[in-house]
Amino acid sequence: MMPHQTAKDPNFLARMVNGNRKERGIKVQHWNKGPAHLVNKHYQIEALISEHRPHVLGLSEANFYNTHDIADINQDGYDVHLASTISNPQLNVAGVVVYTHQSLKVKRRMDLESDTISSVWLEVGLPRQKKILMCHAYREWKFLGQADTSSGTLAAQLERWSSFLTQWERALAEGKEVLVLMDANIDFLKWTNDNLPAGDSTAKLRPLIDQLFDRIFPQGVSQLVTGATRSWPGQQDSGLDHVYSNK
Protein backbone atom coordinates (compact mmCIF):
# COMPACT_ATOMS: atom_id res chain seq x y z
CA MET A 1 0.00 0.00 0.00
CA MET A 2 1.30 3.46 -0.87
CA PRO A 3 2.08 5.79 2.09
CA HIS A 4 -0.32 8.49 0.93
CA GLN A 5 -3.19 6.08 1.44
CA THR A 6 -2.43 5.59 5.12
CA ALA A 7 -0.96 8.94 6.24
CA LYS A 8 -3.05 10.57 8.97
CA ASP A 9 -1.67 14.04 8.30
CA PRO A 10 -3.41 15.45 5.16
CA ASN A 11 -0.31 17.57 4.43
CA PHE A 12 2.02 14.58 4.62
CA LEU A 13 1.92 13.85 0.90
CA ALA A 14 2.42 17.50 -0.06
CA ARG A 15 5.56 17.72 2.06
CA MET A 16 6.79 14.31 0.97
CA VAL A 17 6.31 14.95 -2.75
CA ASN A 18 7.11 18.65 -3.02
CA GLY A 19 9.47 19.50 -0.16
CA ASN A 20 11.75 22.54 -0.12
CA ARG A 21 15.38 23.08 -0.94
CA LYS A 22 17.45 26.13 -0.07
CA GLU A 23 19.79 27.48 -2.72
CA ARG A 24 23.31 26.05 -2.58
CA GLY A 25 26.59 27.07 -4.11
CA ILE A 26 26.43 24.54 -6.95
CA LYS A 27 24.25 25.16 -10.01
CA VAL A 28 22.84 21.89 -11.35
CA GLN A 29 20.83 21.35 -14.52
CA HIS A 30 19.28 18.33 -16.20
CA TRP A 31 17.89 18.28 -19.74
CA ASN A 32 16.32 15.64 -21.96
CA LYS A 33 17.94 16.60 -25.25
CA GLY A 34 15.63 14.45 -27.39
CA PRO A 35 16.30 11.42 -29.60
CA ALA A 36 19.14 12.91 -31.68
CA HIS A 37 22.68 11.64 -31.12
CA LEU A 38 24.63 13.74 -28.66
CA VAL A 39 27.44 14.25 -31.18
CA ASN A 40 24.94 16.21 -33.28
CA LYS A 41 23.99 18.49 -30.37
CA HIS A 42 27.45 19.90 -29.62
CA TYR A 43 26.60 23.50 -30.45
CA GLN A 44 23.28 23.44 -28.58
CA ILE A 45 25.08 22.11 -25.49
CA GLU A 46 27.77 24.74 -25.90
CA ALA A 47 25.11 27.49 -26.09
CA LEU A 48 23.28 26.13 -23.04
CA ILE A 49 26.50 26.08 -21.01
CA SER A 50 27.43 29.57 -22.19
CA GLU A 51 24.04 30.97 -21.13
CA HIS A 52 23.54 29.21 -17.79
CA ARG A 53 27.09 28.23 -16.73
CA PRO A 54 26.07 25.20 -14.66
CA HIS A 55 28.52 23.42 -12.42
CA VAL A 56 26.82 20.16 -13.36
CA LEU A 57 24.81 19.46 -16.51
CA GLY A 58 23.12 16.09 -16.92
CA LEU A 59 21.63 14.95 -20.22
CA SER A 60 19.09 12.16 -20.52
CA GLU A 61 18.27 10.38 -23.77
CA ALA A 62 21.88 11.25 -24.58
CA ASN A 63 22.30 8.53 -27.23
CA PHE A 64 26.08 8.51 -27.14
CA TYR A 65 27.29 5.22 -28.67
CA ASN A 66 30.62 3.50 -28.18
CA THR A 67 31.30 4.07 -31.90
CA HIS A 68 31.19 7.84 -31.35
CA ASP A 69 34.26 9.94 -30.58
CA ILE A 70 34.20 11.51 -27.13
CA ALA A 71 36.26 14.39 -28.53
CA ASP A 72 33.14 15.42 -30.44
CA ILE A 73 31.18 16.08 -27.25
CA ASN A 74 33.86 17.67 -25.05
CA GLN A 75 33.17 21.15 -23.69
CA ASP A 76 35.91 23.53 -22.53
CA GLY A 77 36.34 23.53 -18.76
CA TYR A 78 34.20 20.44 -18.22
CA ASP A 79 34.81 16.74 -17.64
CA VAL A 80 32.48 14.19 -19.25
CA HIS A 81 30.95 11.19 -17.49
CA LEU A 82 29.19 8.46 -19.50
CA ALA A 83 26.59 6.07 -18.10
CA SER A 84 27.99 2.58 -17.51
CA THR A 85 25.56 1.15 -20.08
CA ILE A 86 28.05 2.15 -22.77
CA SER A 87 30.27 -0.70 -21.55
CA ASN A 88 27.47 -3.26 -21.83
CA PRO A 89 28.16 -5.21 -25.07
CA GLN A 90 24.43 -5.78 -25.50
CA LEU A 91 23.68 -2.03 -25.37
CA ASN A 92 26.81 -0.05 -26.35
CA VAL A 93 25.15 3.28 -25.62
CA ALA A 94 25.10 5.83 -22.82
CA GLY A 95 21.55 7.02 -22.17
CA VAL A 96 22.91 9.58 -19.70
CA VAL A 97 25.91 11.89 -20.05
CA VAL A 98 26.97 14.32 -17.33
CA TYR A 99 29.27 17.33 -17.61
CA THR A 100 31.00 18.55 -14.44
CA HIS A 101 32.86 21.84 -14.26
CA GLN A 102 36.53 21.46 -13.43
CA SER A 103 36.20 23.86 -10.48
CA LEU A 104 34.34 21.08 -8.62
CA LYS A 105 35.78 18.22 -6.64
CA VAL A 106 34.24 15.16 -8.30
CA LYS A 107 34.45 11.45 -7.55
CA ARG A 108 32.66 9.01 -9.82
CA ARG A 109 30.73 6.45 -7.78
CA MET A 110 30.79 3.43 -10.06
CA ASP A 111 30.02 1.27 -7.03
CA LEU A 112 26.46 2.65 -7.11
CA GLU A 113 25.98 2.00 -10.83
CA SER A 114 25.04 -0.85 -13.15
CA ASP A 115 25.68 -1.44 -16.85
CA THR A 116 21.96 -2.03 -17.41
CA ILE A 117 20.72 1.22 -15.81
CA SER A 118 21.12 4.67 -17.40
CA SER A 119 22.44 6.49 -14.35
CA VAL A 120 25.58 8.41 -13.41
CA TRP A 121 26.38 8.69 -9.70
CA LEU A 122 28.85 11.33 -8.52
CA GLU A 123 30.18 12.61 -5.22
CA VAL A 124 30.57 16.35 -5.80
CA GLY A 125 31.29 19.57 -3.99
CA LEU A 126 33.17 22.84 -4.12
CA PRO A 127 36.70 22.83 -2.70
CA ARG A 128 36.77 22.76 1.12
CA GLN A 129 33.01 22.24 1.27
CA LYS A 130 30.95 19.22 2.26
CA LYS A 131 30.36 16.79 -0.60
CA ILE A 132 26.96 15.50 -1.69
CA LEU A 133 25.89 12.47 -3.70
CA MET A 134 24.29 13.34 -7.02
CA CYS A 135 22.67 11.16 -9.62
CA HIS A 136 21.50 11.95 -13.14
CA ALA A 137 19.30 9.22 -14.56
CA TYR A 138 16.97 8.29 -17.40
CA ARG A 139 14.22 5.71 -17.01
CA GLU A 140 13.97 4.08 -20.40
CA TRP A 141 10.79 2.48 -21.68
CA LYS A 142 12.96 -0.10 -23.44
CA PHE A 143 16.50 -0.62 -24.65
CA LEU A 144 17.41 0.89 -28.01
CA GLY A 145 18.39 -1.15 -31.05
CA GLN A 146 17.31 -4.54 -29.68
CA ALA A 147 15.76 -7.17 -31.92
CA ASP A 148 14.14 -8.61 -28.79
CA THR A 149 11.50 -6.18 -27.52
CA SER A 150 11.08 -7.86 -24.14
CA SER A 151 12.93 -4.98 -22.42
CA GLY A 152 9.79 -2.90 -22.94
CA THR A 153 7.46 -5.15 -20.98
CA LEU A 154 6.14 -3.89 -17.65
CA ALA A 155 7.97 -6.70 -15.87
CA ALA A 156 11.30 -5.68 -17.43
CA GLN A 157 10.69 -2.01 -16.67
CA LEU A 158 9.87 -2.86 -13.06
CA GLU A 159 13.02 -4.96 -12.74
CA ARG A 160 15.21 -2.09 -13.98
CA TRP A 161 13.38 0.44 -11.81
CA SER A 162 13.79 -1.77 -8.75
CA SER A 163 17.52 -2.04 -9.49
CA PHE A 164 17.78 1.73 -9.74
CA LEU A 165 15.93 2.16 -6.43
CA THR A 166 18.46 -0.21 -4.88
CA GLN A 167 21.25 2.11 -6.07
CA TRP A 168 19.35 5.00 -4.52
CA GLU A 169 18.85 3.16 -1.23
CA ARG A 170 22.56 2.39 -0.99
CA ALA A 171 23.34 6.07 -1.57
CA LEU A 172 20.87 7.18 1.11
CA ALA A 173 22.37 4.69 3.56
CA GLU A 174 25.63 6.68 3.50
CA GLY A 175 23.97 9.50 5.44
CA LYS A 176 24.93 12.20 2.93
CA GLU A 177 22.75 14.69 1.12
CA VAL A 178 21.51 12.89 -1.99
CA LEU A 179 20.23 14.74 -5.06
CA VAL A 180 18.64 12.78 -7.92
CA LEU A 181 17.66 14.45 -11.20
CA MET A 182 16.01 12.37 -13.86
CA ASP A 183 13.70 12.02 -16.80
CA ALA A 184 11.58 9.40 -15.07
CA ASN A 185 8.94 8.92 -17.78
CA ILE A 186 6.45 8.75 -14.91
CA ASP A 187 3.90 11.55 -14.69
CA PHE A 188 3.99 12.93 -11.14
CA LEU A 189 0.95 15.10 -11.92
CA LYS A 190 -1.17 11.91 -11.94
CA TRP A 191 0.69 9.42 -9.77
CA THR A 192 -1.60 9.90 -6.74
CA ASN A 193 -4.75 9.62 -8.86
CA ASP A 194 -6.32 6.22 -8.16
CA ASN A 195 -9.17 6.73 -10.63
CA LEU A 196 -7.26 6.64 -13.89
CA PRO A 197 -8.55 4.48 -16.75
CA ALA A 198 -6.79 1.13 -17.04
CA GLY A 199 -5.18 2.10 -20.35
CA ASP A 200 -3.56 5.26 -18.97
CA SER A 201 0.24 5.00 -18.97
CA THR A 202 0.42 6.18 -15.34
CA ALA A 203 -2.07 3.51 -14.29
CA LYS A 204 0.02 0.87 -16.07
CA LEU A 205 3.13 2.10 -14.21
CA ARG A 206 1.44 1.87 -10.80
CA PRO A 207 3.81 -0.94 -9.64
CA LEU A 208 6.81 1.38 -10.26
CA ILE A 209 5.14 4.27 -8.45
CA ASP A 210 4.27 2.03 -5.50
CA GLN A 211 7.91 1.01 -5.13
CA LEU A 212 9.03 4.63 -5.17
CA PHE A 213 6.52 5.55 -2.47
CA ASP A 214 7.28 2.47 -0.38
CA ARG A 215 11.08 2.43 -0.60
CA ILE A 216 12.33 5.99 -1.20
CA PHE A 217 9.91 8.61 0.11
CA PRO A 218 9.79 7.18 3.66
CA GLN A 219 13.53 7.93 3.93
CA GLY A 220 12.88 11.68 4.00
CA VAL A 221 13.13 12.16 0.23
CA SER A 222 10.98 14.80 -1.51
CA GLN A 223 10.15 15.33 -5.18
CA LEU A 224 10.79 19.05 -5.72
CA VAL A 225 9.25 19.78 -9.13
CA THR A 226 5.68 20.99 -8.70
CA GLY A 227 4.58 22.13 -12.16
CA ALA A 228 4.24 20.54 -15.58
CA THR A 229 7.53 19.89 -17.33
CA ARG A 230 5.98 19.29 -20.74
CA SER A 231 3.17 21.25 -22.40
CA TRP A 232 2.07 20.69 -25.96
CA PRO A 233 -0.96 22.01 -27.88
CA GLY A 234 -3.78 19.50 -27.87
CA GLN A 235 -2.12 17.29 -25.27
CA GLN A 236 -2.48 17.06 -21.52
CA ASP A 237 0.34 18.61 -19.51
CA SER A 238 2.70 16.11 -17.91
CA GLY A 239 5.42 16.01 -15.29
CA LEU A 240 8.00 13.49 -16.46
CA ASP A 241 11.15 15.28 -15.28
CA HIS A 242 11.82 14.94 -11.55
CA VAL A 243 14.23 16.33 -8.95
CA TYR A 244 14.54 14.53 -5.61
CA SER A 245 16.37 15.49 -2.43
CA ASN A 246 16.59 14.17 1.12
CA LYS A 247 17.32 17.72 2.36
XYZ file of N, CA and C in Angstrom, residues 126-222:
291
model
N 32.159 21.807 -3.916
C 33.167 22.838 -4.122
C 34.351 22.567 -3.207
N 35.528 23.044 -3.553
C 36.700 22.829 -2.696
C 36.447 23.293 -1.265
N 36.856 22.471 -0.315
C 36.773 22.763 1.120
C 35.326 22.866 1.602
N 34.394 22.301 0.833
C 33.006 22.240 1.274
C 32.537 20.790 1.323
N 31.488 20.558 2.083
C 30.949 19.220 2.256
C 30.454 18.672 0.921
N 30.747 17.425 0.661
C 30.356 16.792 -0.598
C 28.967 16.177 -0.482
N 28.255 16.141 -1.617
C 26.955 15.501 -1.686
C 27.000 14.405 -2.746
N 26.063 13.475 -2.655
C 25.893 12.469 -3.696
C 24.862 12.969 -4.690
N 25.174 12.848 -5.968
C 24.288 13.345 -7.018
C 24.147 12.291 -8.097
N 22.923 12.112 -8.543
C 22.667 11.157 -9.624
C 21.872 11.836 -10.728
N 22.290 11.593 -11.960
C 21.499 11.954 -13.135
C 21.094 10.644 -13.798
N 19.799 10.498 -14.077
C 19.298 9.217 -14.556
C 18.240 9.397 -15.635
N 17.988 8.314 -16.348
C 16.974 8.287 -17.396
C 16.268 6.939 -17.325
N 14.975 6.971 -17.037
C 14.220 5.715 -17.010
C 13.711 5.428 -18.410
N 14.301 4.432 -19.030
C 13.969 4.081 -20.401
C 12.737 3.174 -20.448
N 11.913 3.393 -21.451
C 10.789 2.481 -21.675
C 11.304 1.114 -22.124
N 12.350 1.141 -22.951
C 12.955 -0.097 -23.439
C 14.355 0.217 -23.934
N 15.156 -0.808 -24.130
C 16.499 -0.618 -24.650
C 16.441 -0.324 -26.152
N 17.357 0.535 -26.606
C 17.408 0.886 -28.013
C 18.098 -0.203 -28.838
N 17.686 -0.313 -30.092
C 18.394 -1.152 -31.051
C 18.383 -2.624 -30.741
N 17.367 -3.121 -30.035
C 17.312 -4.535 -29.676
C 16.284 -5.257 -30.550
N 16.695 -6.374 -31.133
C 15.756 -7.169 -31.919
C 14.681 -7.763 -31.017
N 15.068 -8.089 -29.794
C 14.144 -8.610 -28.794
C 13.520 -7.427 -28.059
N 12.199 -7.324 -28.117
C 11.505 -6.178 -27.523
C 11.068 -6.428 -26.079
N 11.538 -7.513 -25.485
C 11.081 -7.861 -24.137
C 11.498 -6.830 -23.093
N 12.509 -5.997 -23.384
C 12.932 -4.983 -22.417
C 11.861 -3.931 -22.198
N 10.848 -3.884 -23.070
C 9.790 -2.901 -22.945
C 8.581 -3.381 -22.163
N 8.582 -4.651 -21.751
C 7.455 -5.152 -20.978
C 7.435 -4.499 -19.599
N 6.255 -4.473 -18.976
C 6.144 -3.887 -17.650
C 7.034 -4.614 -16.652
N 7.125 -5.926 -16.780
C 7.966 -6.700 -15.865
C 9.429 -6.289 -15.984
N 9.904 -6.081 -17.223
C 11.295 -5.682 -17.432
C 11.529 -4.260 -16.928
N 10.563 -3.375 -17.174
C 10.687 -2.007 -16.672
C 10.727 -1.990 -15.148
N 9.897 -2.800 -14.521
C 9.869 -2.860 -13.062
C 11.179 -3.408 -12.516
N 11.743 -4.396 -13.188
C 13.020 -4.957 -12.740
C 14.124 -3.907 -12.787
N 14.189 -3.135 -13.880
C 15.212 -2.093 -13.984
C 14.972 -0.999 -12.943
N 13.713 -0.612 -12.771
C 13.375 0.438 -11.808
C 13.748 -0.007 -10.393
N 13.453 -1.248 -10.068
C 13.794 -1.767 -8.750
C 15.302 -1.753 -8.536
N 16.056 -2.083 -9.584
C 17.522 -2.043 -9.486
C 18.018 -0.619 -9.262
N 17.391 0.345 -9.943
C 17.776 1.735 -9.736
C 17.454 2.180 -8.320
N 16.285 1.793 -7.805
C 15.930 2.157 -6.433
C 16.909 1.552 -5.432
N 17.443 0.390 -5.744
C 18.464 -0.208 -4.880
C 19.724 0.648 -4.868
N 20.123 1.169 -6.026
C 21.247 2.113 -6.067
C 20.969 3.297 -5.147
N 19.772 3.821 -5.282
C 19.354 5.003 -4.519
C 19.373 4.710 -3.021
N 18.858 3.543 -2.636
C 18.847 3.157 -1.225
C 20.258 3.051 -0.665
N 21.172 2.493 -1.443
C 22.560 2.393 -0.987
C 23.170 3.776 -0.796
N 22.835 4.699 -1.693
C 23.339 6.075 -1.567
C 22.785 6.726 -0.307
N 21.489 6.581 -0.066
C 20.867 7.179 1.111
C 21.443 6.603 2.400
N 21.840 5.345 2.369
C 22.373 4.690 3.562
C 23.701 5.286 4.011
N 24.356 6.069 3.140
C 25.632 6.675 3.503
C 25.458 7.895 4.395
N 24.228 8.376 4.548
C 23.975 9.498 5.444
C 24.329 10.856 4.876
N 24.603 10.928 3.577
C 24.933 12.202 2.931
C 23.669 12.830 2.329
N 23.791 14.090 1.948
C 22.753 14.693 1.123
C 22.782 14.008 -0.234
N 21.604 13.608 -0.719
C 21.509 12.886 -1.992
C 20.540 13.638 -2.898
N 21.018 14.012 -4.061
C 20.227 14.736 -5.056
C 20.109 13.872 -6.303
N 18.883 13.613 -6.740
C 18.636 12.781 -7.920
C 17.815 13.582 -8.921
N 18.345 13.736 -10.126
C 17.656 14.445 -11.203
C 17.455 13.462 -12.341
N 16.237 13.388 -12.845
C 16.007 12.366 -13.864
C 14.795 12.657 -14.743
N 14.867 12.157 -15.957
C 13.701 12.018 -16.803
C 13.130 10.649 -16.449
N 12.097 10.646 -15.614
C 11.576 9.396 -15.069
C 10.557 8.724 -15.980
N 10.021 9.455 -16.960
C 8.940 8.919 -17.784
C 7.801 8.368 -16.926
N 7.593 9.016 -15.786
C 6.449 8.752 -14.908
C 5.831 10.112 -14.594
N 4.554 10.247 -14.815
C 3.901 11.551 -14.685
C 3.508 11.807 -13.231
N 4.293 12.664 -12.545
C 3.992 12.926 -11.138
C 2.715 13.749 -10.960
N 2.204 14.353 -12.027
C 0.949 15.098 -11.924
C -0.242 14.157 -11.708
N -0.053 12.865 -12.044
C -1.166 11.915 -11.945
C -0.875 10.742 -11.020
N 0.334 10.678 -10.434
C 0.693 9.424 -9.770
C -0.053 9.165 -8.464
N -0.766 10.153 -7.914
C -1.602 9.899 -6.740
C -3.073 9.760 -7.099
N -3.363 9.762 -8.397
C -4.749 9.619 -8.864
C -5.066 8.129 -8.989
N -5.964 7.642 -8.144
C -6.316 6.224 -8.156
C -7.508 5.924 -9.058
N -7.989 6.930 -9.795
C -9.174 6.732 -10.634
C -8.860 6.848 -12.122
N -7.642 6.564 -12.492
C -7.258 6.641 -13.893
C -7.793 5.443 -14.668
N -8.113 5.633 -15.948
C -8.546 4.482 -16.754
C -7.414 3.468 -16.883
N -7.774 2.217 -17.031
C -6.790 1.132 -17.043
C -5.735 1.307 -18.135
N -6.127 1.940 -19.254
C -5.185 2.104 -20.353
C -4.240 3.276 -20.204
N -4.429 4.104 -19.180
C -3.558 5.263 -18.969
C -2.150 4.785 -18.622
N -1.145 5.447 -19.186
C 0.238 5.003 -18.967
C 0.626 5.073 -17.494
N 0.115 6.081 -16.767
C 0.424 6.185 -15.341
C -0.204 5.040 -14.565
N -1.417 4.655 -14.940
C -2.065 3.513 -14.294
C -1.268 2.237 -14.536
N -0.762 2.067 -15.754
C 0.025 0.872 -16.067
C 1.324 0.833 -15.263
N 1.855 2.022 -14.949
C 3.128 2.097 -14.214
C 2.932 2.121 -12.703
N 1.714 1.831 -12.234
C 1.443 1.873 -10.795
C 2.420 1.020 -9.976
N 2.843 -0.170 -10.435
C 3.808 -0.941 -9.639
C 5.131 -0.194 -9.422
N 5.580 0.595 -10.417
C 6.806 1.375 -10.257
C 6.592 2.502 -9.258
N 5.438 3.165 -9.363
C 5.136 4.268 -8.455
C 5.040 3.767 -7.022
N 4.400 2.598 -6.841
C 4.275 2.028 -5.501
C 5.643 1.779 -4.879
N 6.581 1.267 -5.673
C 7.914 1.012 -5.129
C 8.607 2.309 -4.721
N 8.439 3.342 -5.510
C 9.032 4.629 -5.173
C 8.476 5.140 -3.845
N 7.164 5.069 -3.687
C 6.518 5.549 -2.475
C 6.863 4.674 -1.262
N 7.026 3.386 -1.482
C 7.276 2.470 -0.376
C 8.742 2.448 0.057
N 9.663 2.640 -0.900
C 11.083 2.429 -0.598
C 11.880 3.725 -0.449
N 11.508 4.779 -1.162
C 12.332 5.992 -1.200
C 11.739 7.133 -0.377
N 10.488 7.468 -0.590
C 9.909 8.612 0.113
C 9.941 8.467 1.640
N 9.738 7.287 2.208
C 9.792 7.180 3.663
C 11.162 7.504 4.265
N 12.190 7.612 3.437
C 13.527 7.930 3.929
C 13.803 9.441 3.928
N 12.723 10.233 3.932
C 12.882 11.678 3.997
C 13.147 12.334 2.660
N 12.884 11.632 1.575
C 13.128 12.155 0.229
C 11.882 12.878 -0.272
N 12.079 14.022 -0.920
C 10.984 14.804 -1.510
C 11.203 14.965 -3.004
